[in-house]
mmCIF file of C-alpha atoms in Angstrom:
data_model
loop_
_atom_site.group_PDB
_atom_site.id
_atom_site.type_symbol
_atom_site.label_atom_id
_atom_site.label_comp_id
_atom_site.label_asym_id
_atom_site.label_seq_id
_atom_site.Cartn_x
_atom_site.Cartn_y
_atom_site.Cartn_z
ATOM 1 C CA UNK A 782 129.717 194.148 11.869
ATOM 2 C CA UNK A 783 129.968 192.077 8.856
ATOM 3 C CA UNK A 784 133.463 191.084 9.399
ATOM 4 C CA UNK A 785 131.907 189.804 13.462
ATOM 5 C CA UNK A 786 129.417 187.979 11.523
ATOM 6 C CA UNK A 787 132.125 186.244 9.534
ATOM 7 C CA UNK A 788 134.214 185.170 12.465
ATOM 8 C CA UNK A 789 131.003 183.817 14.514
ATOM 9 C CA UNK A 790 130.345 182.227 11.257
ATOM 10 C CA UNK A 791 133.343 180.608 10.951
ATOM 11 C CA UNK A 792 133.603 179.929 14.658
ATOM 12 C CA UNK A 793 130.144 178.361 14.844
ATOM 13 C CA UNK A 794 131.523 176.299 11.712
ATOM 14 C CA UNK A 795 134.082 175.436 13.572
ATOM 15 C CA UNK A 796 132.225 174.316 16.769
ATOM 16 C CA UNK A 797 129.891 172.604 14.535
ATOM 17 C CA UNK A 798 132.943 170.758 13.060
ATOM 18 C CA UNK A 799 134.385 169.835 16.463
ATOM 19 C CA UNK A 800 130.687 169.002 17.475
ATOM 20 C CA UNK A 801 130.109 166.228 14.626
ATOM 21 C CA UNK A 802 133.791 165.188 15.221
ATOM 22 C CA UNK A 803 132.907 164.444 18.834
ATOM 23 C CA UNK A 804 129.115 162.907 17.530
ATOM 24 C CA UNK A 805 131.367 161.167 14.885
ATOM 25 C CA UNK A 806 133.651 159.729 17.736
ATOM 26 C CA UNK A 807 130.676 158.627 20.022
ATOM 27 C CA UNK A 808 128.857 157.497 17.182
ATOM 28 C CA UNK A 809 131.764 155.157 16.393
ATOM 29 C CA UNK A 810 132.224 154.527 20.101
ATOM 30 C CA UNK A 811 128.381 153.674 20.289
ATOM 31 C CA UNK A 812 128.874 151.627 17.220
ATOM 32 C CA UNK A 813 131.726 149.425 18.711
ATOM 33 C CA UNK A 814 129.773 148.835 21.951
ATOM 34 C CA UNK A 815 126.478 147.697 20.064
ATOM 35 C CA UNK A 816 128.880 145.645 17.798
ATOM 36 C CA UNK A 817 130.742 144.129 21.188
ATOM 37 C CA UNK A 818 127.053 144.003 22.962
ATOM 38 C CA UNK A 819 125.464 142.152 19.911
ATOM 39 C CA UNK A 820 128.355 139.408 19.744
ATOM 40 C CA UNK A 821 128.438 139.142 23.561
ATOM 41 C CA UNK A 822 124.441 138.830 23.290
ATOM 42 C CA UNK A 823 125.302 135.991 19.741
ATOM 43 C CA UNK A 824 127.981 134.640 21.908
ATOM 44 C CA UNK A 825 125.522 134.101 24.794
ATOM 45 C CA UNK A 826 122.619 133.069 23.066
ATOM 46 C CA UNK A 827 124.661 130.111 21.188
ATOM 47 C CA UNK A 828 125.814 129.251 24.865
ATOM 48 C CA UNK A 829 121.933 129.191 26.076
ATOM 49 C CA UNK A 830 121.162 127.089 23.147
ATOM 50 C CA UNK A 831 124.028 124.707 23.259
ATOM 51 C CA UNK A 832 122.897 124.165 26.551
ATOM 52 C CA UNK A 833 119.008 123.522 25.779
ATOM 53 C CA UNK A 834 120.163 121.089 23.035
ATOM 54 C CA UNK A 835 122.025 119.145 25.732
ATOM 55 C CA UNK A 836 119.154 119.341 28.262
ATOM 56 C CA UNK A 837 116.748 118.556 25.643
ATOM 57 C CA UNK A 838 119.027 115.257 25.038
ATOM 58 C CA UNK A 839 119.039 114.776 28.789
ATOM 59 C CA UNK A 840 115.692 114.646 29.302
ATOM 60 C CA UNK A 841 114.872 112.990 25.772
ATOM 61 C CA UNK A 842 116.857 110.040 27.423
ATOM 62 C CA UNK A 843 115.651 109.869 30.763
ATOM 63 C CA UNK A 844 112.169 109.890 28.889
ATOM 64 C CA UNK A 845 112.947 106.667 26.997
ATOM 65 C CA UNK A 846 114.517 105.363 30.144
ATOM 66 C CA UNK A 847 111.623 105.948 31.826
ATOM 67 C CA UNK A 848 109.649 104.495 28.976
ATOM 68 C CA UNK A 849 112.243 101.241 29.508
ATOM 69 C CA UNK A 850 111.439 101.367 32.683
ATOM 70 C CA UNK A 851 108.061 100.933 32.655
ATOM 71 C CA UNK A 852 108.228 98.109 30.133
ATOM 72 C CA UNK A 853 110.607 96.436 32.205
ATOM 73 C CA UNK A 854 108.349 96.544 35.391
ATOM 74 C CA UNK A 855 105.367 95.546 32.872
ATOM 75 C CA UNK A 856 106.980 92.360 32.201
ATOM 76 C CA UNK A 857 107.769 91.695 35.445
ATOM 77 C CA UNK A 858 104.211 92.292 36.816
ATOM 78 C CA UNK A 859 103.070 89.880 34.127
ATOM 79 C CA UNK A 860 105.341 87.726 35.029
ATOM 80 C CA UNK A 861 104.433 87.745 38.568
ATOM 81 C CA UNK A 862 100.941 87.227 37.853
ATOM 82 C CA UNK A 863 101.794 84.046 35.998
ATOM 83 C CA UNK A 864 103.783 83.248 38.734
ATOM 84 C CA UNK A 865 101.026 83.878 41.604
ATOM 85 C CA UNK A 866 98.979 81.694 38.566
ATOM 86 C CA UNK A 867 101.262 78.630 38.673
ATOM 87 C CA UNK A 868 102.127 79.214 42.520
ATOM 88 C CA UNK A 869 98.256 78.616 43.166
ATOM 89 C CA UNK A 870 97.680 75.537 40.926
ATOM 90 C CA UNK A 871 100.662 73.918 42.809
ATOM 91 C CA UNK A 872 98.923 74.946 46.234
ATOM 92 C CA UNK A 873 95.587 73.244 44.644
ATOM 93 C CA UNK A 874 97.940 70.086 43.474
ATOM 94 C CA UNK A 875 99.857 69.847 46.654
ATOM 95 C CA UNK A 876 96.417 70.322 49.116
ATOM 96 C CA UNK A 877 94.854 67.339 46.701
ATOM 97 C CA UNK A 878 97.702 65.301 47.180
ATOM 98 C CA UNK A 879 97.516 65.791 50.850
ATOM 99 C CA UNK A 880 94.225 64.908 51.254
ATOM 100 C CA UNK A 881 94.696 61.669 48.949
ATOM 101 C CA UNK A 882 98.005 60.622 51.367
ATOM 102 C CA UNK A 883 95.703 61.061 54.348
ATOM 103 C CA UNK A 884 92.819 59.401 52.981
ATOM 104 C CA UNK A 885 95.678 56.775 51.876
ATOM 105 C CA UNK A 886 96.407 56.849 55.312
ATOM 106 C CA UNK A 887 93.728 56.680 57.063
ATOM 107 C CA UNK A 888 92.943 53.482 54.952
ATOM 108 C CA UNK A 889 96.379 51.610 55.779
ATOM 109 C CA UNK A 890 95.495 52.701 59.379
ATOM 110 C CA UNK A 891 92.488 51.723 59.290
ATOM 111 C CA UNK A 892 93.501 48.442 57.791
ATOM 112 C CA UNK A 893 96.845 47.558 60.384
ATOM 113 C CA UNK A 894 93.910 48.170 62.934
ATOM 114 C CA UNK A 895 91.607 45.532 61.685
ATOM 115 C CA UNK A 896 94.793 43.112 61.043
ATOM 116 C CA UNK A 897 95.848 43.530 64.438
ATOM 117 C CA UNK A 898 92.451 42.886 66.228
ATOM 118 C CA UNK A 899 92.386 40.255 63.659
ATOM 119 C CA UNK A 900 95.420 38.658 65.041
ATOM 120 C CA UNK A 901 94.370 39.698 68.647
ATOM 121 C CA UNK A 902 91.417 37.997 68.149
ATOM 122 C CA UNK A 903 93.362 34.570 66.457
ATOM 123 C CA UNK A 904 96.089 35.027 69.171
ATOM 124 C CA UNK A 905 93.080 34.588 71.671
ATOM 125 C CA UNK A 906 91.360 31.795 69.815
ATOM 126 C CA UNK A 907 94.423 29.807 69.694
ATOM 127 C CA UNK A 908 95.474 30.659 73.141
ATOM 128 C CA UNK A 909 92.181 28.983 74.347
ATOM 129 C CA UNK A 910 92.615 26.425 72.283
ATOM 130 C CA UNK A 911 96.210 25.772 73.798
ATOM 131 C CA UNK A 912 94.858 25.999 77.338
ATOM 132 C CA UNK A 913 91.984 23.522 76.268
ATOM 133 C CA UNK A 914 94.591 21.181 75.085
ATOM 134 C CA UNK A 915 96.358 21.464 78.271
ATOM 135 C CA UNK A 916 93.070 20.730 79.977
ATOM 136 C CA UNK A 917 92.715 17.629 78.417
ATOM 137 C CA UNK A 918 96.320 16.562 78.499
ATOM 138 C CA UNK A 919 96.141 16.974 81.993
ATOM 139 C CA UNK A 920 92.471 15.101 81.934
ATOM 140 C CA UNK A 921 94.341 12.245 79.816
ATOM 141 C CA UNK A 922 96.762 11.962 82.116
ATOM 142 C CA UNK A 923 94.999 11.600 84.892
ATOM 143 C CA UNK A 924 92.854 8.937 83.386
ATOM 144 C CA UNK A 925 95.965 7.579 82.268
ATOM 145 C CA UNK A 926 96.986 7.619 85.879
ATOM 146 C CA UNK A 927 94.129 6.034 86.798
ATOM 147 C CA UNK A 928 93.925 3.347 84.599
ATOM 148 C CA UNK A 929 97.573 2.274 85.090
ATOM 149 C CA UNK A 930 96.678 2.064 88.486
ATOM 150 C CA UNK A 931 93.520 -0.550 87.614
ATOM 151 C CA UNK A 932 96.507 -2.934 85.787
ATOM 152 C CA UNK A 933 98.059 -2.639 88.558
ATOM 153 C CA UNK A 934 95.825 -4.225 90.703
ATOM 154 C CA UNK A 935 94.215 -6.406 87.994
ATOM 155 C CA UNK A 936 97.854 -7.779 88.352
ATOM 156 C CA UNK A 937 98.206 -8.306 91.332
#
């Protein structure tokens, strides 16, 4: 009975043996796997962050192109303003200046029309005077007329 104790003894020794070889083995096999697993996970995370570093840089410089942006159509706007400023002062200038040209106007209209009634009115004057003169040329000669025609018969 002893000597069956012995050899399940050294039986369960050796199934105990073979047992932690085979633990051993997956152990190792377990360790290689975590070992692979943790790199691929290393390998991956230094991917993930390579990549966030470049996105971060991305959108750090669409931010400050945004931010140049913005200043840009700042200045513009200011710049527009000034020019809606200046744009108005000329309107005022130019709608002064027209009214002066047709005041002006009106004036040197105003003034041909006086000249020309003016010279109607002398054209008239000496017209009448011309038809007077003919009036008395023609009176003249007629008296003329008339007195040539008393020499002539004083003479005879």
């Amino acid at each position: 009975v002893l000597q069956e104790n012995v050899d399940k003894l050294d039986q369960l020794e050796i199934i105990t043996a073979m047992k932690d070889e085979t633990i051993e083995q997956q152990k190792e096999k377990l360790a290689n796997s975590l070992h692979l697993q943790v790199s691929s996970i290393n390998k991956t995370k230094k991917d993930y962050s390579n990549k966030i570093a470049v996105l971060q840089l991305e959108i750090d410089q669409m931010k400050s192109n945004a931010v140049n942006a913005a200043i840009i159509l700042q200045e513009n706007v200011e710049k527009l303003d000034q020019l809606e400023i200046i744009t108005a002062m000329k309107d005022e200038t130019i709608e002064q200046q027209k009214e002066k040209l047709a005041n002006s106007l009106h004036l040197q209209v105003s003034s041909i029309n006086k000249t020309k009634k003016d010279y109607s009115n002398k054209i008239a004057a000496l017209q009448l005077e011309i038809d007077q003169m003919k009036s008395n040329a023609v009176n003249a000669a007629i008296i003329l007329q008339e007195n040539v025609e008393k020499l002539d018969q004083l003479e005879i």
